[in-house]
Coordinates of C-alpha atoms in Angstrom, one line a residue:
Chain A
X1 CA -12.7 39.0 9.5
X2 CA -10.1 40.8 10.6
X3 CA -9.3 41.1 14.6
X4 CA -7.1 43.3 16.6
X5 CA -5.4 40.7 18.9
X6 CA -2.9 41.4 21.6
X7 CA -1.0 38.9 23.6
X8 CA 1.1 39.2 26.2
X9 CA 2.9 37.1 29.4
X10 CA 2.3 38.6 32.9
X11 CA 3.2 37.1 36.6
X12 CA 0.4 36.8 38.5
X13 CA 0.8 39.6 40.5
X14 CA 0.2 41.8 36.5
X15 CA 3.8 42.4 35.9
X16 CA 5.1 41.9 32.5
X17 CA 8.7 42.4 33.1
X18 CA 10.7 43.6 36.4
X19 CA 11.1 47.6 37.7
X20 CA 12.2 50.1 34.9
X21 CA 15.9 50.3 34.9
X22 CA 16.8 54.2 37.1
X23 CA 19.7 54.3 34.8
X24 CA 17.4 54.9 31.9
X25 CA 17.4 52.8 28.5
X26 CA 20.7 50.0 28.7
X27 CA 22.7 48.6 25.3
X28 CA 21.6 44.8 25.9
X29 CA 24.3 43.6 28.3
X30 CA 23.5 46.4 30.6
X31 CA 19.7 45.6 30.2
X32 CA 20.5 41.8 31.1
X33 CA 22.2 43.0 34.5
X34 CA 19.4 45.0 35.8
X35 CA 16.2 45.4 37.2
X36 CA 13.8 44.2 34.6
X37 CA 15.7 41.2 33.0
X38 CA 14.8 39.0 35.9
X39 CA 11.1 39.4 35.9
X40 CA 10.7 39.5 31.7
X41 CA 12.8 35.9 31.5
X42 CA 10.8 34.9 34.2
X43 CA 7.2 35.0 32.7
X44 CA 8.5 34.6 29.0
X45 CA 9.2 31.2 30.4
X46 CA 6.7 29.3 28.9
X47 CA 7.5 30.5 25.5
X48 CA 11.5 30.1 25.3
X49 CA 11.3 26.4 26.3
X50 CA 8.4 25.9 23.7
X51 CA 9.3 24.2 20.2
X52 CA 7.8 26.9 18.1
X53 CA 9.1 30.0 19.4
X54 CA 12.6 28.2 19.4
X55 CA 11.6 27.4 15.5
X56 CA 11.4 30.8 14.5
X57 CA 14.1 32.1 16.6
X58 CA 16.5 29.0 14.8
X59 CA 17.2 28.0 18.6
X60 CA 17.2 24.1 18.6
X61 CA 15.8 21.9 20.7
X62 CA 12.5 22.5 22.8
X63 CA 9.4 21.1 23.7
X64 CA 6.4 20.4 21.7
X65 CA 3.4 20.6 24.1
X66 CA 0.3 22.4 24.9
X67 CA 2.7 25.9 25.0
X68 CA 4.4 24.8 22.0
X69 CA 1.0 25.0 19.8
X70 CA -0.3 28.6 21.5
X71 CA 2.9 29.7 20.5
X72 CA 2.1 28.3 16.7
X73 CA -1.5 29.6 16.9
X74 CA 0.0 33.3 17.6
X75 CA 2.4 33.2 14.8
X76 CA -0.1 31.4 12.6
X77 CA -3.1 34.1 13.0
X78 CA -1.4 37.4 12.7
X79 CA -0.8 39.1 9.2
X80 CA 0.5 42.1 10.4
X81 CA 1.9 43.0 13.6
X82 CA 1.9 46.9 15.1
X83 CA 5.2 47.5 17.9
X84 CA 5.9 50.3 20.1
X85 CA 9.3 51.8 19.5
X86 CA 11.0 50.8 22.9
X87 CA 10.2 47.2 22.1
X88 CA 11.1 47.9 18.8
X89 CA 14.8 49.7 19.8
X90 CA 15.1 46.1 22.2
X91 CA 14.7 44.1 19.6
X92 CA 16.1 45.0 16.3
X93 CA 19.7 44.0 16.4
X94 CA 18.8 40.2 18.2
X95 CA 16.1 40.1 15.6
X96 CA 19.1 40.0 13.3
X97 CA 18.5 40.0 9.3
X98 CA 15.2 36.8 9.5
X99 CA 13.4 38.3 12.6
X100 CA 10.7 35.9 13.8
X101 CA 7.3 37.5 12.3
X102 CA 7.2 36.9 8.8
X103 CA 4.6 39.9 8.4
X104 CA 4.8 43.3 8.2
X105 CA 5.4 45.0 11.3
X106 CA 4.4 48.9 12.0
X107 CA 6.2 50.8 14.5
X108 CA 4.8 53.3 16.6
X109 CA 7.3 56.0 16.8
X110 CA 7.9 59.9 17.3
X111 CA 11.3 59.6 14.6
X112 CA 10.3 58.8 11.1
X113 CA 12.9 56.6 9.4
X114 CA 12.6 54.4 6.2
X115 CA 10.9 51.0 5.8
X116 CA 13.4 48.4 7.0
X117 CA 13.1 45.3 4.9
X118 CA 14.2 41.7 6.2
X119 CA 14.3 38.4 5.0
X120 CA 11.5 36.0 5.1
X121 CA 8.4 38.5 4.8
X122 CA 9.5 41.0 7.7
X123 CA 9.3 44.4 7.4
X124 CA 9.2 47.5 9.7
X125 CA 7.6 50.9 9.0
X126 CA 7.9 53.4 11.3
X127 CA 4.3 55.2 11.9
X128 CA 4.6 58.5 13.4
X129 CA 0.9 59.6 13.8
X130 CA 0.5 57.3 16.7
X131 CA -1.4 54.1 17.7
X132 CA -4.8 54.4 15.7
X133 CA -3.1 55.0 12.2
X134 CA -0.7 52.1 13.0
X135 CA -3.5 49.9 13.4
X136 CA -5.3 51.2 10.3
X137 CA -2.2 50.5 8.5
X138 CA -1.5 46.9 9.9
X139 CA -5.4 46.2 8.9
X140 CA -4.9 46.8 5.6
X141 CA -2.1 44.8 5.5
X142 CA -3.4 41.7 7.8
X143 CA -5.2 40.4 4.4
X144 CA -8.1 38.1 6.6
X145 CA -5.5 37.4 8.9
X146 CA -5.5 39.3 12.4
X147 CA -3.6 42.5 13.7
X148 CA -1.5 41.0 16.5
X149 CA -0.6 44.2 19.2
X150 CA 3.1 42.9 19.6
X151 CA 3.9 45.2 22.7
X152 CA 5.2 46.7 24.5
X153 CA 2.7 47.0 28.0
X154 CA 2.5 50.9 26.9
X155 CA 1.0 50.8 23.7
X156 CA -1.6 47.7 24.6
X157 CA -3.1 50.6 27.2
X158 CA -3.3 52.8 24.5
X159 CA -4.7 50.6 22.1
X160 CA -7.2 49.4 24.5
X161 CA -8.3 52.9 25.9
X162 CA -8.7 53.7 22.5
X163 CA -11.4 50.8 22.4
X164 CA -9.7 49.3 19.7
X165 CA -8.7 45.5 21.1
X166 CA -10.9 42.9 20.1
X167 CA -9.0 39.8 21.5
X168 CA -6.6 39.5 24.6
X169 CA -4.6 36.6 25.1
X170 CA -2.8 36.5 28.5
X171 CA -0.4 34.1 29.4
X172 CA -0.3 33.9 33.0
X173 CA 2.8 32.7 34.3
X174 CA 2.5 31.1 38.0
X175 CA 4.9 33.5 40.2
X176 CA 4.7 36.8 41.8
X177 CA 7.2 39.4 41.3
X178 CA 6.1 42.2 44.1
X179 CA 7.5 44.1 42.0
X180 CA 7.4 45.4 38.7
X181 CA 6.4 46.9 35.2
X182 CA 2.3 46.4 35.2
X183 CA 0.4 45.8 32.2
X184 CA -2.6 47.7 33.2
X185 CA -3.3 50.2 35.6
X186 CA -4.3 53.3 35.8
X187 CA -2.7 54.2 32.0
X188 CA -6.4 52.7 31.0
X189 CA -7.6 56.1 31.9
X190 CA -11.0 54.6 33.1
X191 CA -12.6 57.5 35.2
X192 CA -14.3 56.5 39.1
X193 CA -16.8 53.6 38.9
X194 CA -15.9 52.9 35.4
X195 CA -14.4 49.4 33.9
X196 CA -13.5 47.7 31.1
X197 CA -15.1 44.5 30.7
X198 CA -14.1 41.6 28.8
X199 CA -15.2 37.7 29.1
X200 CA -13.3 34.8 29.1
X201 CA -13.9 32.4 25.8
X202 CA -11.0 29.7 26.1
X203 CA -8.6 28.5 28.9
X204 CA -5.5 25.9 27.9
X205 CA -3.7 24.5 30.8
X206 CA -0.3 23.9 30.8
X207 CA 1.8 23.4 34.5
X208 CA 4.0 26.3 33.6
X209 CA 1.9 29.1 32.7
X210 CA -2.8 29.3 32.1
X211 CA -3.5 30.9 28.8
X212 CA -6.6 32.6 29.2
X213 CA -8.0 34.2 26.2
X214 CA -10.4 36.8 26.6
X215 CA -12.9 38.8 24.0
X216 CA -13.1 42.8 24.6
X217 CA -16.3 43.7 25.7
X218 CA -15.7 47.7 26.0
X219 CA -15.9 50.6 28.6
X220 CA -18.8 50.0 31.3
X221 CA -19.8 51.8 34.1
X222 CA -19.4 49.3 37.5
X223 CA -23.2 48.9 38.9
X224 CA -23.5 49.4 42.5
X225 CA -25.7 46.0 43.6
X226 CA -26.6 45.3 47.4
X227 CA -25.0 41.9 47.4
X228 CA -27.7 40.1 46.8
X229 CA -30.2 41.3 49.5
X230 CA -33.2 42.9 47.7
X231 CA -34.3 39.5 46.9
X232 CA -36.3 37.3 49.1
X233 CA -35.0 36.9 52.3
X234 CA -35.4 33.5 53.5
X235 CA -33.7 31.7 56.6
X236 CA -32.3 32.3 59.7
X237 CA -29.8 34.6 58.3
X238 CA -32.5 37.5 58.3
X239 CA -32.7 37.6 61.7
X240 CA -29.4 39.5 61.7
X241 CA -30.3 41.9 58.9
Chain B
X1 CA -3.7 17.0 56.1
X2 CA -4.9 20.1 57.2
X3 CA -3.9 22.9 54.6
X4 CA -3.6 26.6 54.9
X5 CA -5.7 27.9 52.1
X6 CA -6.6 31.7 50.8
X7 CA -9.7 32.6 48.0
X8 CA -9.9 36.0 47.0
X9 CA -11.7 37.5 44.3
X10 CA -9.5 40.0 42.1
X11 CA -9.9 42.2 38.6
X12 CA -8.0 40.7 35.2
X13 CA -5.6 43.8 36.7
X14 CA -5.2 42.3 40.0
X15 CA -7.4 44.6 42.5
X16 CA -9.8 43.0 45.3
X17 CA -11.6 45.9 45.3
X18 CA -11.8 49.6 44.5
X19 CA -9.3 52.9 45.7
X20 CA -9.2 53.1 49.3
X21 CA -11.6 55.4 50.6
X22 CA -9.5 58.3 51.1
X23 CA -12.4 59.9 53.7
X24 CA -11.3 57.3 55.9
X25 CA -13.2 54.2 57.4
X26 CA -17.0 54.4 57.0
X27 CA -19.8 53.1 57.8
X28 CA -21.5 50.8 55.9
X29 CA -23.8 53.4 54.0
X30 CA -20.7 55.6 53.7
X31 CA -18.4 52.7 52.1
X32 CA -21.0 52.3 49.7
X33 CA -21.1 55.7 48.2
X34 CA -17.1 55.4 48.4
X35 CA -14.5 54.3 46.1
X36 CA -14.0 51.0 46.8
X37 CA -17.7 49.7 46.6
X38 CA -18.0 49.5 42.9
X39 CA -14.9 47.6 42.3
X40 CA -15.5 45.0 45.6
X41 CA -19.0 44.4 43.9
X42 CA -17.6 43.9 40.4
X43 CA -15.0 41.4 41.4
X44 CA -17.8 39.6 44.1
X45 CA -20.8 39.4 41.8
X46 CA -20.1 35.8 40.4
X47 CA -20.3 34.5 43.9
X48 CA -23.0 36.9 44.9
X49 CA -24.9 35.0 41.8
X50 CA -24.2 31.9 43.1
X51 CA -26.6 29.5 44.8
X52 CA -24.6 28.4 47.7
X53 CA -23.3 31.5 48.2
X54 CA -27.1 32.9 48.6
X55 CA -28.1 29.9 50.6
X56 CA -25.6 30.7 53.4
X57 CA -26.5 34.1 53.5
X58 CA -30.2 33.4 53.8
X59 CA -30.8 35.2 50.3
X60 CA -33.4 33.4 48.0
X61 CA -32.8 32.4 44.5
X62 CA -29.4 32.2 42.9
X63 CA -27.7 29.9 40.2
X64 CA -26.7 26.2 40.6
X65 CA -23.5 26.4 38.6
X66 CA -19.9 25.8 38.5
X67 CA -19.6 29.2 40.6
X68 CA -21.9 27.9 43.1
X69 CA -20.0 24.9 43.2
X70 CA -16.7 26.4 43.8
X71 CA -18.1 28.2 46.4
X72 CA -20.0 25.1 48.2
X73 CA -16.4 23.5 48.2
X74 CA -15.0 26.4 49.6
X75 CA -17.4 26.4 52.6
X76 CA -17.1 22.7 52.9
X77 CA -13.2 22.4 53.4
X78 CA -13.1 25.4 55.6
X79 CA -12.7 23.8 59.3
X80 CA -11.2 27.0 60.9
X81 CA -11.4 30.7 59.7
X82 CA -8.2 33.3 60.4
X83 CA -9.1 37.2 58.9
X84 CA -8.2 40.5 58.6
X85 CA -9.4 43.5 61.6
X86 CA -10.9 45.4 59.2
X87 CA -12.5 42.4 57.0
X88 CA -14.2 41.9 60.8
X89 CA -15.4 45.2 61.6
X90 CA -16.8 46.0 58.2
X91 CA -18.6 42.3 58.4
X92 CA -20.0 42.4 62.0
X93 CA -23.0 44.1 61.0
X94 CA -24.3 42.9 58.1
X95 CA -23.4 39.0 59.0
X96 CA -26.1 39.1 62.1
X97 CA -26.4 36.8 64.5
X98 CA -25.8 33.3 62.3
X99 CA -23.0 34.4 60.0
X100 CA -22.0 32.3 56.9
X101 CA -18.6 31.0 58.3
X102 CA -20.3 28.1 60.7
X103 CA -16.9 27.6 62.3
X104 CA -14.4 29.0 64.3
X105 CA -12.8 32.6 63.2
X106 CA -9.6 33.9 64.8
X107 CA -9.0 37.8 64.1
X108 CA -5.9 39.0 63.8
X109 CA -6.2 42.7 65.5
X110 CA -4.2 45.1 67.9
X111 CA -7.4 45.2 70.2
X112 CA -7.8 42.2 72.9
X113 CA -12.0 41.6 73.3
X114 CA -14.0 38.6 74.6
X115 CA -14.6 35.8 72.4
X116 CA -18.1 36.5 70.4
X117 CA -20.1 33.2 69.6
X118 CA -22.5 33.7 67.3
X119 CA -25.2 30.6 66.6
X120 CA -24.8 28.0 63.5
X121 CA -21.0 27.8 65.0
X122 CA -19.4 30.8 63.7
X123 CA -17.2 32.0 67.1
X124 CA -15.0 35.2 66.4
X125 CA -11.8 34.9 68.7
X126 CA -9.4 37.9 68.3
X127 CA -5.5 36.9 68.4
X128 CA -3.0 39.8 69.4
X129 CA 0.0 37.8 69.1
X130 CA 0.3 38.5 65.0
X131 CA -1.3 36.4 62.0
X132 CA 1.1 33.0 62.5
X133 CA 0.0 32.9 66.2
X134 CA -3.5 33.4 64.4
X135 CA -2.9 30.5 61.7
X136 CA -1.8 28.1 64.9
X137 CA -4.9 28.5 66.7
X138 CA -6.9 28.0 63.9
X139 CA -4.7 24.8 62.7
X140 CA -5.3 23.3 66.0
X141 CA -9.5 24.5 65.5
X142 CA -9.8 23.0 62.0
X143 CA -9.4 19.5 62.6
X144 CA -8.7 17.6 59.6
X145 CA -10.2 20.3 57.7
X146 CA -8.5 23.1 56.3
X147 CA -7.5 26.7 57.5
X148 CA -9.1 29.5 55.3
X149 CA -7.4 32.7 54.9
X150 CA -10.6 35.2 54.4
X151 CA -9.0 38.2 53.9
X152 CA -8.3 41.1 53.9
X153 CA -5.7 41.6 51.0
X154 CA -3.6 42.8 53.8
X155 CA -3.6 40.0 56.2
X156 CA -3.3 37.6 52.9
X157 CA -0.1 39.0 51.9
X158 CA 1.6 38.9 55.6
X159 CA 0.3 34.9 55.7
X160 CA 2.3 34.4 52.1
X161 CA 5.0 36.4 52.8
X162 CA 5.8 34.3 55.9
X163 CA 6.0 31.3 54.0
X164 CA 2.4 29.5 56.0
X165 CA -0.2 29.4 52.8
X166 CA -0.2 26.2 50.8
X167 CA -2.8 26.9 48.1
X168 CA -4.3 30.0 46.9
X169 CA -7.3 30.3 45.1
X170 CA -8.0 33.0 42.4
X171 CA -11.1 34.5 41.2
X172 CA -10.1 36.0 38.2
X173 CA -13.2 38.4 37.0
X174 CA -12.9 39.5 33.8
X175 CA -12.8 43.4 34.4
X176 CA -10.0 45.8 33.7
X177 CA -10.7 48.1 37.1
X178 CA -7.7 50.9 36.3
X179 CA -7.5 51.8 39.8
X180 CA -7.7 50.0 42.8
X181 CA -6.3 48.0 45.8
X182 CA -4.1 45.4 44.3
X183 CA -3.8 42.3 45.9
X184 CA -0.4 41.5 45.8
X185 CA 2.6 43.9 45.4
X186 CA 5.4 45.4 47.2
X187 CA 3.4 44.2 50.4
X188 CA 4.9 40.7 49.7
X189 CA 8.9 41.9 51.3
X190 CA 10.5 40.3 48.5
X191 CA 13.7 41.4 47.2
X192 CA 15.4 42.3 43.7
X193 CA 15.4 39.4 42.0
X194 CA 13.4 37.2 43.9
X195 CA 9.8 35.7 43.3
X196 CA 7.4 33.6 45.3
X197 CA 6.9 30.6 42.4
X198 CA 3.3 28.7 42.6
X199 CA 2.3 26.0 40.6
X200 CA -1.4 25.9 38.9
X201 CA -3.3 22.5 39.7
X202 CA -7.1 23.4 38.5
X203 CA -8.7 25.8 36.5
X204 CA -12.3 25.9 36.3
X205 CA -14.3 27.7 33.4
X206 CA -17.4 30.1 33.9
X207 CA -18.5 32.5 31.4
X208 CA -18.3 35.5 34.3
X209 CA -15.0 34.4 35.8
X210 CA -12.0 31.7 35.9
X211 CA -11.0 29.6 39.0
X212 CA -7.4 28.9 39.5
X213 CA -6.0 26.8 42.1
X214 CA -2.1 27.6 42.4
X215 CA 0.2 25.3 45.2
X216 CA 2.3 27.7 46.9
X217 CA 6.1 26.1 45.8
X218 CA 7.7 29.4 47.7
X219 CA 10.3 32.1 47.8
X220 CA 12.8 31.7 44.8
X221 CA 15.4 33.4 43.1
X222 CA 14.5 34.6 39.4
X223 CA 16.8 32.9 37.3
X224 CA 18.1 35.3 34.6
X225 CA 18.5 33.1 31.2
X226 CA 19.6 33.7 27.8
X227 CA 16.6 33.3 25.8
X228 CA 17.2 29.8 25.1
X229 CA 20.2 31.2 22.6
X230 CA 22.7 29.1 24.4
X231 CA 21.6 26.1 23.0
X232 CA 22.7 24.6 19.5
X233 CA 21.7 27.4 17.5
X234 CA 20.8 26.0 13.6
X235 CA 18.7 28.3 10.8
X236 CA 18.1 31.1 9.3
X237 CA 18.4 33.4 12.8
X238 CA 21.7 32.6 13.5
X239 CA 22.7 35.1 10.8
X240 CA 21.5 38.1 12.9
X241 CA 23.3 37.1 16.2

């Protein structure tokens, strides 16, 4: 069946890439000289130096290893992919004419333009009534394959505030940044005393990075407990209590 | 070789615990209406579950698991305490008369007071001099055991950011909080461009949270990369470069 699947690399302080450039959107030699470059190389780490992802880029070399085959996995399970349009923007021109997915992607966008076609099963159409009919569309394309949530950090909080994720797969990259873009916060919209809660169903270790890969369990309200204390008391301890 | 070590409990979107009350400091029946309550018990409840954790609190009941392992290690290392003021003043209270640490505390804090000695060998000592005079003292207190960071988030990020922690625990509970007080950030001093890198050496699975054990490696510059393009580039993707 079908799954909505998101996956994403984040230091382990939550930042996906470094501070928003103040300068406002950069051409891609400005981007690489500013703020967020640093932190973005920095936890995509992992993936550049694994033998897949260099694969479908047609970089050479690279290592095939426990990275290598998450990196395989991703590519292998997603049918259809759905893109915010800053990520999008970022990527179209190094994506060049093959770009790496293979699928159909849908775009997220405010400006409606016409389907882009690329070589080697790639396509982009640009969706202009927002996250939920983007993912409607990229369903009915997936086939029995899943819906991979490509990014950016925006539209994964609005696709999981909109209780649409099924799967999260977070590649968690051994470094803090201090600062930074996060990829949650409080763009979840979650009111007081309210969570989302998810569980954890697979961990692969790797030295550079932990891929943990987590199941959405949905919106729950955070339950007040008393640590423990309503139960028996036994021990010494209860003579302080 | 005596180690400086740090364990903290923190949400998939790295809070310790909920918004800071903005009402001020409370009491304990206060705090617990407050803000941060819900998200400190959400992120706590695996070890609140947890056999040894219930044992040295005097509680009855709990479950012999991997979390109650991690947590019997965790007291078992633990020769020599260093904490937070405000860790200490909300504890004082409910910890009684035998309090779970068994060993010497040192507390970092603006306010000089006697040293308290409690029974089971938990002794509170309160350091002016700033958290590295605190870390001494307790280096020279731990024997061949190791120093334990217990928090605050506060006095965890001063002890990293001066370069003393060697390992760092995480508690990673698998709960999207939205809004809270994260534990690492800003806080850290760390300039554009520069990271503190650690390296993950354990990860233990549980189905209500994921233990990672990171070696602090230290303060590094981010190394800004191509994207791996600057190898041999062969395939398809060349086309669009």
């Amino acid at each position: 069946m079908t799954k909505v699947t998101a996956q994403m690399s984040v230091s382990l302080d939550g930042c996906y890439t470094g501070p928003r450039d103040p300068r406002g959107e950069q051409d891609m030699k400005g981007w690489m000289r500013g703020p967020e470059a640093p932190g973005f190389f920095r936890v995509t780490r992992w993936a550049v130096d694994a033998m897949a992802w260099r694969e479908r880029q047609g970089f050479a070399g690279g290592e095939q290893s426990a990275d290598s085959e998450i990196v395989a996995e991703m590519f292998a399970s997603a049918g259809a992919y759905v893109m915010g349009r800053r990520m999008f923007d970022a990527g179209e021109v190094p994506w060049g004419e093959e770009p790496p997915f293979r699928a159909p992607v849908f775009v997220v966008t405010h400006r409606p333009r016409e389907v882009l076609e690329r070589r080697g099963g790639t396509s982009f159409t640009f969706v202009t009534e927002g996250p939920e009919r983007a993912v409607e569309l990229a369903r009915a394309a997936a086939g029995d394959k899943d819906v991979a949530v490509a990014g950016g950090g925006e539209l994964l909080r609005q696709v999981l505030a909109a209780g649409l994720l099924d799967q999260l797969d977070l590649h968690i990259a051994p470094v803090l940044l201090g600062e930074g873009q996060r990829l949650f916060g409080p763009g979840l919209g979650l009111g007081p005393g309210e969570g989302i809660e998810l569980a954890p169903v697979r961990v692969v270790e790797s030295p550079g990075v932990t891929h943990v890969r987590y199941t959405v369990t949905g919106r729950s309200e955070l339950v007040l407990d008393d640590r423990g204390a309503s139960g028996e008391l036994v021990g010494p301890a209860t003579a302080g209590q």
